[in-house]
Every structure is written in C-alpha cells, then in structure tokens.
mmCIF file of C-alpha atoms in Angstrom:
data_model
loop_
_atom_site.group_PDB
_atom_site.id
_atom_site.type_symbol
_atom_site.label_atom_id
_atom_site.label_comp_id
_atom_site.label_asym_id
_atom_site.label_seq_id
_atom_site.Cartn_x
_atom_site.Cartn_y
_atom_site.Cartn_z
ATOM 1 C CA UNK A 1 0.000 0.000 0.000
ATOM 2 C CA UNK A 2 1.376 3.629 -1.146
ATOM 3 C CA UNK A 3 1.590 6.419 1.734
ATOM 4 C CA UNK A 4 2.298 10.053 1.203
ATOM 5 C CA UNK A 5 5.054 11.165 3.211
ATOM 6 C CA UNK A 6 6.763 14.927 3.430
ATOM 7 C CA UNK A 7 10.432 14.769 3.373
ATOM 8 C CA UNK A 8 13.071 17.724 3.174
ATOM 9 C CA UNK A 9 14.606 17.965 0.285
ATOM 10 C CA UNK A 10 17.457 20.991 -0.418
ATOM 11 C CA UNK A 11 18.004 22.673 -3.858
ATOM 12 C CA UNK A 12 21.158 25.311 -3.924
ATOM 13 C CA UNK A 13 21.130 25.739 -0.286
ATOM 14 C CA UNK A 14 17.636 26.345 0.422
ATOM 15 C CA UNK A 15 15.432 23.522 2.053
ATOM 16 C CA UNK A 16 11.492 22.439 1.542
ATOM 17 C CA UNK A 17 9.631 19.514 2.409
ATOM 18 C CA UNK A 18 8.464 17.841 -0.757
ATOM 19 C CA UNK A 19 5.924 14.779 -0.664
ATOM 20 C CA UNK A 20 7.087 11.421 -1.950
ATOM 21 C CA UNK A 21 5.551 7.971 -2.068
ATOM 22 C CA UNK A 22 6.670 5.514 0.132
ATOM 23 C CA UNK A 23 5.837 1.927 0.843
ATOM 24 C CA UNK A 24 3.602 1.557 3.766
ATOM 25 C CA UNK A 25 2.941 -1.416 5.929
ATOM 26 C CA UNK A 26 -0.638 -2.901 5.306
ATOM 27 C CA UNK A 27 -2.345 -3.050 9.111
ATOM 28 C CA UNK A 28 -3.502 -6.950 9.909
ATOM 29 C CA UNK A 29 -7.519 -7.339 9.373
ATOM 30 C CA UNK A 30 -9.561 -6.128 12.694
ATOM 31 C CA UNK A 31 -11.612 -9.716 12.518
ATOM 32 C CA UNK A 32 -13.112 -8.455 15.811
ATOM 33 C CA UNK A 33 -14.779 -5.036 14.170
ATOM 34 C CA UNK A 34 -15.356 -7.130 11.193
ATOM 35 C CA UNK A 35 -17.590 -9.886 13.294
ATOM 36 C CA UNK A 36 -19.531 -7.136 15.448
ATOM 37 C CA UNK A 37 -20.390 -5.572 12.065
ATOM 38 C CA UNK A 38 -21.397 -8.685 10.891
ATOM 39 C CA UNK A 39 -23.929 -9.201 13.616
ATOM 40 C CA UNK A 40 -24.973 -6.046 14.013
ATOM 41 C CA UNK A 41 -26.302 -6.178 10.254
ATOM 42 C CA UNK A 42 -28.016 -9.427 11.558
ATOM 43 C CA UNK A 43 -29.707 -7.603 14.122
ATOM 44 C CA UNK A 44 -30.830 -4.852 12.648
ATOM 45 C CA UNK A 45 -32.222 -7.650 9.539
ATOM 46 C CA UNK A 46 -33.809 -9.171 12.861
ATOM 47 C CA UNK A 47 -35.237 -6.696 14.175
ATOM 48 C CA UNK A 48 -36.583 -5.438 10.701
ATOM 49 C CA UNK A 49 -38.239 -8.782 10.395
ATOM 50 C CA UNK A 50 -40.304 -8.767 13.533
ATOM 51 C CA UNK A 51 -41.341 -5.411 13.351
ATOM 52 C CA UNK A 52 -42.711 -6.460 9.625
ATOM 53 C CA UNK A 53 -44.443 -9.447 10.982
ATOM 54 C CA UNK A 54 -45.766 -8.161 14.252
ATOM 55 C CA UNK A 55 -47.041 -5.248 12.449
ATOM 56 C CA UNK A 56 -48.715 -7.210 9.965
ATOM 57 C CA UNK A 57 -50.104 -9.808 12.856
ATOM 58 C CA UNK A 58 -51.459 -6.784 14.948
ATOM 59 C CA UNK A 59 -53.169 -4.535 11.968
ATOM 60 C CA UNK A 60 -54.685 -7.423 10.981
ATOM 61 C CA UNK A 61 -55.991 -8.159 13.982
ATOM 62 C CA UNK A 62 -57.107 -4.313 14.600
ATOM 63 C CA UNK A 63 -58.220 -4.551 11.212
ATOM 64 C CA UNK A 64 -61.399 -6.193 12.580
ATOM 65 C CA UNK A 65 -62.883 -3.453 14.192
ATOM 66 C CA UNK A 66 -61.544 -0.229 12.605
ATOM 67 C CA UNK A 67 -59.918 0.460 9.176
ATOM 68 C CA UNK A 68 -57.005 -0.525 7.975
ATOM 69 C CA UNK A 69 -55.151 2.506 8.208
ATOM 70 C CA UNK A 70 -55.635 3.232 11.739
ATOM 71 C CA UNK A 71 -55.300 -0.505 12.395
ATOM 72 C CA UNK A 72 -51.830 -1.104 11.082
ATOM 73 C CA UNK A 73 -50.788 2.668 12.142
ATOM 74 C CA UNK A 74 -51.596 1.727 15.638
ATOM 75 C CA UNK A 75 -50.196 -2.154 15.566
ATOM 76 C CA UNK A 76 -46.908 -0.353 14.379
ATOM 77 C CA UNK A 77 -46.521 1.297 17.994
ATOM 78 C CA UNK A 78 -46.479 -2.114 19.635
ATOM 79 C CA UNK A 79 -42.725 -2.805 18.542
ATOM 80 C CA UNK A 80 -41.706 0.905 18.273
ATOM 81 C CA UNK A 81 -42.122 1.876 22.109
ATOM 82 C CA UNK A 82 -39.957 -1.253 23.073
ATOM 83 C CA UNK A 83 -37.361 -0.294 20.804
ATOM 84 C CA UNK A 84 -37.144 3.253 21.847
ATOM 85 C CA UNK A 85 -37.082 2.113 25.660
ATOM 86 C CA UNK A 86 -34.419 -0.163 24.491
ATOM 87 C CA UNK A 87 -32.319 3.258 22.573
ATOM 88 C CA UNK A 88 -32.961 5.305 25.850
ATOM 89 C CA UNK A 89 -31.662 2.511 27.979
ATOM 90 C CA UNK A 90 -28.086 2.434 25.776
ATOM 91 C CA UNK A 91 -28.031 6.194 25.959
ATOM 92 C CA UNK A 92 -27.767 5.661 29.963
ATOM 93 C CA UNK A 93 -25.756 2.821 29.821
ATOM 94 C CA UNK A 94 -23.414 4.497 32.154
ATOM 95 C CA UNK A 95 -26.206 5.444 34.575
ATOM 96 C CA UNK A 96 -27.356 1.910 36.106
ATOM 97 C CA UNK A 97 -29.992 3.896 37.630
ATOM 98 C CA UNK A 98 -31.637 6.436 34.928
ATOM 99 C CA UNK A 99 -31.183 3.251 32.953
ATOM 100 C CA UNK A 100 -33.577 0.720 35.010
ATOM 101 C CA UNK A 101 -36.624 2.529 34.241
ATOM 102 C CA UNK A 102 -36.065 2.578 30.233
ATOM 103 C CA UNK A 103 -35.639 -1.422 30.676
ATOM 104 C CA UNK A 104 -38.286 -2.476 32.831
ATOM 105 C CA UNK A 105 -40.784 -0.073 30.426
ATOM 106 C CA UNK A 106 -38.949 -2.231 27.573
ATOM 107 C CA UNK A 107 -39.860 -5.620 29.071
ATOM 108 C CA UNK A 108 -43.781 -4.766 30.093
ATOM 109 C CA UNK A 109 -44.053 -3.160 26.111
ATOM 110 C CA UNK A 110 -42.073 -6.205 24.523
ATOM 111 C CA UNK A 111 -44.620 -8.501 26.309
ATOM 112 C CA UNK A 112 -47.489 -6.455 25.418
ATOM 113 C CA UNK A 113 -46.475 -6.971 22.106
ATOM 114 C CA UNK A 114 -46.183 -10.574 21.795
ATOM 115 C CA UNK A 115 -49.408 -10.800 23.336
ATOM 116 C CA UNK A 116 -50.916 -9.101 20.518
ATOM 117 C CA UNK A 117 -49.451 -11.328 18.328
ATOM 118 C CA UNK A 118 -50.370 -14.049 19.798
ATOM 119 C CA UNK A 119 -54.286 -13.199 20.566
ATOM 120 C CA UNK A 120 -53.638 -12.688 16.228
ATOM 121 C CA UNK A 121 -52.856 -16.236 16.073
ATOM 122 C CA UNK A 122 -55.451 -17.688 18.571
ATOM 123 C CA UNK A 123 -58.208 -15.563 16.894
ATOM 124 C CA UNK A 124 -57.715 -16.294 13.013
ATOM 125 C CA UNK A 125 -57.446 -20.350 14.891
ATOM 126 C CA UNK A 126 -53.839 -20.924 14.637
ATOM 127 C CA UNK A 127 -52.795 -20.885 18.356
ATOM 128 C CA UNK A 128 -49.274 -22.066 17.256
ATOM 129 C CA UNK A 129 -48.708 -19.520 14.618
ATOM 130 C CA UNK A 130 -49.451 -16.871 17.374
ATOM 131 C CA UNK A 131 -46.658 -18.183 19.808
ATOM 132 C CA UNK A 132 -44.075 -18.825 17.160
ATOM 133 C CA UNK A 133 -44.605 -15.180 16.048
ATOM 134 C CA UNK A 134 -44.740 -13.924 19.614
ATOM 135 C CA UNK A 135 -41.326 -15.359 20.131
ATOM 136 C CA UNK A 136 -39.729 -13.405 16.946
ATOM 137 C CA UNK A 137 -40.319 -9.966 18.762
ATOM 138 C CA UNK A 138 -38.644 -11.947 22.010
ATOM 139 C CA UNK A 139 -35.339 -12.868 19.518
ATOM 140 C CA UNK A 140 -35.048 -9.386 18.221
ATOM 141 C CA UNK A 141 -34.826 -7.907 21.555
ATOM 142 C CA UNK A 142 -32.860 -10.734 23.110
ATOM 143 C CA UNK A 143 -30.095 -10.412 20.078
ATOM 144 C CA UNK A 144 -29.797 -6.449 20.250
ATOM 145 C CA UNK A 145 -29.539 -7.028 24.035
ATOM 146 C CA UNK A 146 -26.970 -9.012 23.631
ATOM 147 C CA UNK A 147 -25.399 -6.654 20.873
ATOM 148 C CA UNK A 148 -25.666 -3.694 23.142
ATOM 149 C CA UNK A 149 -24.321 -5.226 25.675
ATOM 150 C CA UNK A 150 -21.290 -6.444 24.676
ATOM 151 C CA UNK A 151 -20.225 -2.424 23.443
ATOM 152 C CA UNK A 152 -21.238 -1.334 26.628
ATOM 153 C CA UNK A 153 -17.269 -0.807 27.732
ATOM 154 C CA UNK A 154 -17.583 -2.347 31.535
ATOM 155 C CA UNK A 155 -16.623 -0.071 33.832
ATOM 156 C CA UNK A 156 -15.642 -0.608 37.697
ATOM 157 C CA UNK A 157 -18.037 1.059 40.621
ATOM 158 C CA UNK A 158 -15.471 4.388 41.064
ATOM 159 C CA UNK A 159 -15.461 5.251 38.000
ATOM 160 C CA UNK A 160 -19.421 5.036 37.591
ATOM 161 C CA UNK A 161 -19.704 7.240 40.711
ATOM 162 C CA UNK A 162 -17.050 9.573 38.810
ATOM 163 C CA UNK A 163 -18.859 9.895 35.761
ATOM 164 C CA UNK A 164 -22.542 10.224 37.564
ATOM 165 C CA UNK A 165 -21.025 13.352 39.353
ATOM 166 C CA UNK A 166 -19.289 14.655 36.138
ATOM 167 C CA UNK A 167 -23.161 14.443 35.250
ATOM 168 C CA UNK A 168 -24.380 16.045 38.005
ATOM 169 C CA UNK A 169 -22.206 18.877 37.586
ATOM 170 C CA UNK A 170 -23.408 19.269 33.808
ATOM 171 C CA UNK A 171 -27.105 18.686 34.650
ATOM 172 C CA UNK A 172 -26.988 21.580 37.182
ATOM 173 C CA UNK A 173 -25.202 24.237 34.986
ATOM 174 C CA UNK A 174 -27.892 23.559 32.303
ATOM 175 C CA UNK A 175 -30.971 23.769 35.037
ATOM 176 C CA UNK A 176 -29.292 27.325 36.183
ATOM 177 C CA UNK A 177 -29.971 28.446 32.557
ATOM 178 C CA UNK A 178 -33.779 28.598 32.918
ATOM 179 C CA UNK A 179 -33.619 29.221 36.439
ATOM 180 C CA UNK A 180 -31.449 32.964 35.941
ATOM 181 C CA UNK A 181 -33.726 33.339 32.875
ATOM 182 C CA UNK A 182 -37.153 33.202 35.224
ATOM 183 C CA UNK A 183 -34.938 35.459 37.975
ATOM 184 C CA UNK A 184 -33.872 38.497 35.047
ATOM 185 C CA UNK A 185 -37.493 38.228 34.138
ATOM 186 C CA UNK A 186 -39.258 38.430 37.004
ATOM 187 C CA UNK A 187 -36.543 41.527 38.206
ATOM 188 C CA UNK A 188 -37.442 43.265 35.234
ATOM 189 C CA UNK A 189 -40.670 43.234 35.877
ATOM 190 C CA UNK A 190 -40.580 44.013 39.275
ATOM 191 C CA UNK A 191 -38.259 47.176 38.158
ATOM 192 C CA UNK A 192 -41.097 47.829 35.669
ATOM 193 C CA UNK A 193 -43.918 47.636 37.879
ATOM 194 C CA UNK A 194 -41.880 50.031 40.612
ATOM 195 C CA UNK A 195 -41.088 52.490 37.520
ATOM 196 C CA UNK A 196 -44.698 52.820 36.680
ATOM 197 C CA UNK A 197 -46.178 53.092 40.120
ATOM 198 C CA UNK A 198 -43.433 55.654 41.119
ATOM 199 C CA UNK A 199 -44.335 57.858 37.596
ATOM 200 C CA UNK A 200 -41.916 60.336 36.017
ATOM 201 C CA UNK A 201 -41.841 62.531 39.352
ATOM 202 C CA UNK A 202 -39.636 59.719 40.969
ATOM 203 C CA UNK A 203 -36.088 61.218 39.845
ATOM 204 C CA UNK A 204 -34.047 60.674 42.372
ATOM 205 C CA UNK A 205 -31.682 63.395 40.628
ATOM 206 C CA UNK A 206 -33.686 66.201 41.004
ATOM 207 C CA UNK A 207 -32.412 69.323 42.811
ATOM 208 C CA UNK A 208 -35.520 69.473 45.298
ATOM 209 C CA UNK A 209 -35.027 65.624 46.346
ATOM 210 C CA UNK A 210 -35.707 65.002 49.920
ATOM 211 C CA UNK A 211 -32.682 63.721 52.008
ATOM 212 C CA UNK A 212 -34.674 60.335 52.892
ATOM 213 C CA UNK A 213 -34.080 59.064 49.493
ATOM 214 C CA UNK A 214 -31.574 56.622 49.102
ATOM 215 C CA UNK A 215 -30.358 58.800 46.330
ATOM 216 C CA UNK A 216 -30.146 61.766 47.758
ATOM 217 C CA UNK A 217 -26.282 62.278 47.691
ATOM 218 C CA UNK A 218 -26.826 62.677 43.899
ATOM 219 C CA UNK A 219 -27.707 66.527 43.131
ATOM 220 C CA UNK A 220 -28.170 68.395 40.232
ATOM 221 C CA UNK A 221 -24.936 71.003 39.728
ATOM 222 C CA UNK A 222 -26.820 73.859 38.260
ATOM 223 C CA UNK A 223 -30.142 74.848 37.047
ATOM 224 C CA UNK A 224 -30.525 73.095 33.445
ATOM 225 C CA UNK A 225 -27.658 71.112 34.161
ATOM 226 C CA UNK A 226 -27.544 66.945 32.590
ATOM 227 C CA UNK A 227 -28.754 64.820 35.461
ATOM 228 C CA UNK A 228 -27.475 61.478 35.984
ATOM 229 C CA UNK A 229 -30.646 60.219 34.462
ATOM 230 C CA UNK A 230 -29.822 61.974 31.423
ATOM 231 C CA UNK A 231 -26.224 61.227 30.816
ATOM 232 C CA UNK A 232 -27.039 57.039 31.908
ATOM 233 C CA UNK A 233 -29.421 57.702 28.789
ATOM 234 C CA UNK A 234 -27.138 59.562 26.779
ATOM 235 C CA UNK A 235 -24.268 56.756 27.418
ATOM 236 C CA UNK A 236 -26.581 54.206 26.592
ATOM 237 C CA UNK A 237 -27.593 55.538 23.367
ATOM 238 C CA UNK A 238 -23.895 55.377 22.580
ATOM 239 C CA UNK A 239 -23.731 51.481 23.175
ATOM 240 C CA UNK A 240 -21.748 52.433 26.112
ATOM 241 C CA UNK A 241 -22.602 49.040 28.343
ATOM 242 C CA UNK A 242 -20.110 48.269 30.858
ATOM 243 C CA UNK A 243 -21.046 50.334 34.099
ATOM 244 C CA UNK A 244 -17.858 51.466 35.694
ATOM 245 C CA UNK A 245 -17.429 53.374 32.346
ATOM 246 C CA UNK A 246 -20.669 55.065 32.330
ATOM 247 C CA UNK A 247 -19.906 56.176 35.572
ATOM 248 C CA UNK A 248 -17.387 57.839 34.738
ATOM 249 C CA UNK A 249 -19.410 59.396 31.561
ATOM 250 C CA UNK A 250 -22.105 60.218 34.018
ATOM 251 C CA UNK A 251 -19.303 61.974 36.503
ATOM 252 C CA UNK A 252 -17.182 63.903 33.473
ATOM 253 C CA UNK A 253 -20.765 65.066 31.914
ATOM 254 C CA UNK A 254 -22.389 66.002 35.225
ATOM 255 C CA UNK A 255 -19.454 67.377 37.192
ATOM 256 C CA UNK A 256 -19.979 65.264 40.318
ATOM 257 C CA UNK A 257 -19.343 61.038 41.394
ATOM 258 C CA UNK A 258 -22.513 59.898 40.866
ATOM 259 C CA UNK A 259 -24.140 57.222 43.456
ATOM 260 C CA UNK A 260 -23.084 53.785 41.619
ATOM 261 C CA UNK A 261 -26.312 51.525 42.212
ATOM 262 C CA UNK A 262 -28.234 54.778 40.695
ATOM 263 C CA UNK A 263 -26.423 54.177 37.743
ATOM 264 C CA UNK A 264 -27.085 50.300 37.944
ATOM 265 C CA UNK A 265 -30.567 50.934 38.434
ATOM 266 C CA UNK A 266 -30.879 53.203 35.544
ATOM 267 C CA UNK A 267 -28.856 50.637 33.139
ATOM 268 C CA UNK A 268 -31.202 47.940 34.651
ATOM 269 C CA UNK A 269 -34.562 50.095 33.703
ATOM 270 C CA UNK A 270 -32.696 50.999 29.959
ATOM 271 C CA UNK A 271 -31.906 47.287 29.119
ATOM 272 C CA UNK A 272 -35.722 46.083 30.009
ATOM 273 C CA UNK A 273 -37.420 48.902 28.228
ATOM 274 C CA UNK A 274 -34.876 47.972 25.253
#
C-alpha cells in the first residue's frame, strides 16, 4: 500500500519539504470489528423482520374493528415503544440507575407486544402460529440485548460514581440556565412595575429631592444642568454598556461622582425597556 510522506529535500542551499511515495505497511484485518459488524447487520435484519411481521399480525388483527389505516398505524406502535425504551436505555448505559426505568418499560411493552401477536394467532385459529410469532419480537430484543451489551465498555463502581457526578455537575449548569432566565425576568418586571407606580416625578436626581431618598447624595450642579438620568441615557444611546465606564461618563458630563447603584438601576430600567 502507497503512503504520502513529506520529506526535506534541499536545492542550492535552500530547504522544503516535498511529498514522496513511500511503501507503507498494510495493518492486519480487525476480525473483531469485522464480526460485530457482521452481527450487528443481523440484528438490525432481525429486528426489521419482527417489526414487519408483528405489524402485519397486529393490523390485521385491529383490522377487525376499525380500518385498515388506523389498524396497522396503531399495531406499528407495539414494537416501536420497546425499541425506543431499548435506545434510551443504551443512551444511559453508564447510569445503572436512569437506565432501570427505560428497561423495565422495555420488558412490560415487549410482552405487550407478543401478546398481541399471539391473541392474532389464537383468533384467526392458529394458536401455534401466534406463539411462534410472539417469540420473533422476544429474539429481536434478546439479540440487540446481547449486541448492546457487549459495546457497553464495563466499567468498575469508582469510575461510575465519577462519571454520575461529572453528570451532576453538567445537569446543574444547564438547570441554572432557565432558572437565571425566570430570575432576570421576574426583576425586570418588578423594576417595571416600581417604575410605573413611582411615575416620572420619581427622579431621584432632582435638585428638590428630599434627604430620605436613598439617592439623595446625587444633586443636580446647576439649574438646566444633565442629570445622571440623562447622561445614563445619553451613554446608553452610545452602546456604552459596561457600568464602571458610564460612571465615569455620568461623573465627566455632570461634574460630580454619581451614586453607583443609581447608575445600575438606571442601566437595569434601559436594558428592560430595550
């Protein structure tokens, strides 16, 4: 087998690497990965097969009392919750727990399935034909069990623990997302609702402010003069975000330090209006 290898290769004193072709050693066959593809073809041919002939078994049984669409639509559900159970139970194959439920809901829909394919059987008066087909949805499961199994890398109690809290630690992070989502929402409205109530008469910036209000050590400088109000506004509207810098926009414009969780509360009110 040819490989492509980069060598370097120097013309009149100057260096490059150049590719060449070079004889490469041909890697033994993987028989291993060449078996487990093998049978996991089979099992997916298997598992094709019964949900064929259990679908087939359980319209035609349905197909008694309603029509055949809805029949066969319906008898197709039989084999497709079992095999999802069985898909969710290899997604938590390292979760013994989270895992127990998807397999026990597995076994009780697998055996409501061959039931219905064997009441198909006993009803059209071939008892026998109803088990043996029962017991071709049992094979299909049993085989991909098997098959699922056996790629299921084992893994000692530690590590399981390990990778559970590794989990746990993911799984919280994403459940914070929603949870600060709800919090900024209900905040904002709460600012809104206090914005409203309070009316525009509620500037803490004003020159006549009494000296109960929290904001009171923030005066206007002059008659006329930008308020804090109005610069927070102004350095808004010039995609100034960050609020130690519009603080210090707010103090160069208005002569004086303004009182920093004014400015935070003014940012707060701009960003939920926005």
């Amino acid at each position: 087998m040819k490989t492509t290898q980069h060598v370097p290769h120097t013309v009149d004193g100057k260096t490059r690497m150049v590719p060449i072709e070079v004889d490469a050693p041909t890697p033994p066959r993987d028989w291993d990965h060449f078996v487990l593809t093998a049978v996991t073809g089979i099992a997916v041919l298997v598992l094709t097969a019964s949900v064929v002939w259990s679908t087939a078994s359980i319209g035609d049984l349905l197909a008694r009392a309603v029509i055949e669409p809805a029949a066969y639509g319906a008898a197709v559900v039989f084999d497709l919750a079992w095999i999802a159970c069985m898909a969710i139970e290899w997604l938590a194959r390292y979760d013994d727990d989270r895992a127990a439920l998807p397999r026990r809901a597995g076994h009780v829909m697998l055996l409501l399935a061959m039931a219905a394919v064997y009441a198909h059987g006993k009803v059209a008066g071939y008892w026998e034909i109803g088990l043996i087909g029962a017991a071709v949805s049992a094979l299909a499961k049993g085989l991909w069990t098997v098959v699922l199994r056996h790629q299921t890398p084992p893994l000692d109690a530690r590590t399981r623990a390990w990778i559970q809290a590794e989990l746990g630690d993911a799984g919280a992070s994403l459940a914070m997302i929603p949870v600060r989502r709800k919090l900024q929402r209900a905040q904002g409205q709460v600012a809104a609702e206090r914005a409203a109530i309070a009316g525009p008469d509620s500037d803490p910036d004003r020159p006549d402010q009494s000296g109960s209000d929290p904001d009171a050590d923030v005066i206007g400088i002059r008659p006329g003069a930008v308020t804090t109000k109005d610069a927070v506004r102004i350095a808004w509207d010039s995609d100034i975000r960050d609020p130690q810098a519009v603080i210090r926009y707010v103090a160069k414009v208005t002569g004086g330090v303004p009182s920093p969780d004014t400015v935070r509360r003014y940012l707060h009110a701009l960003k939920v209006a926005g």
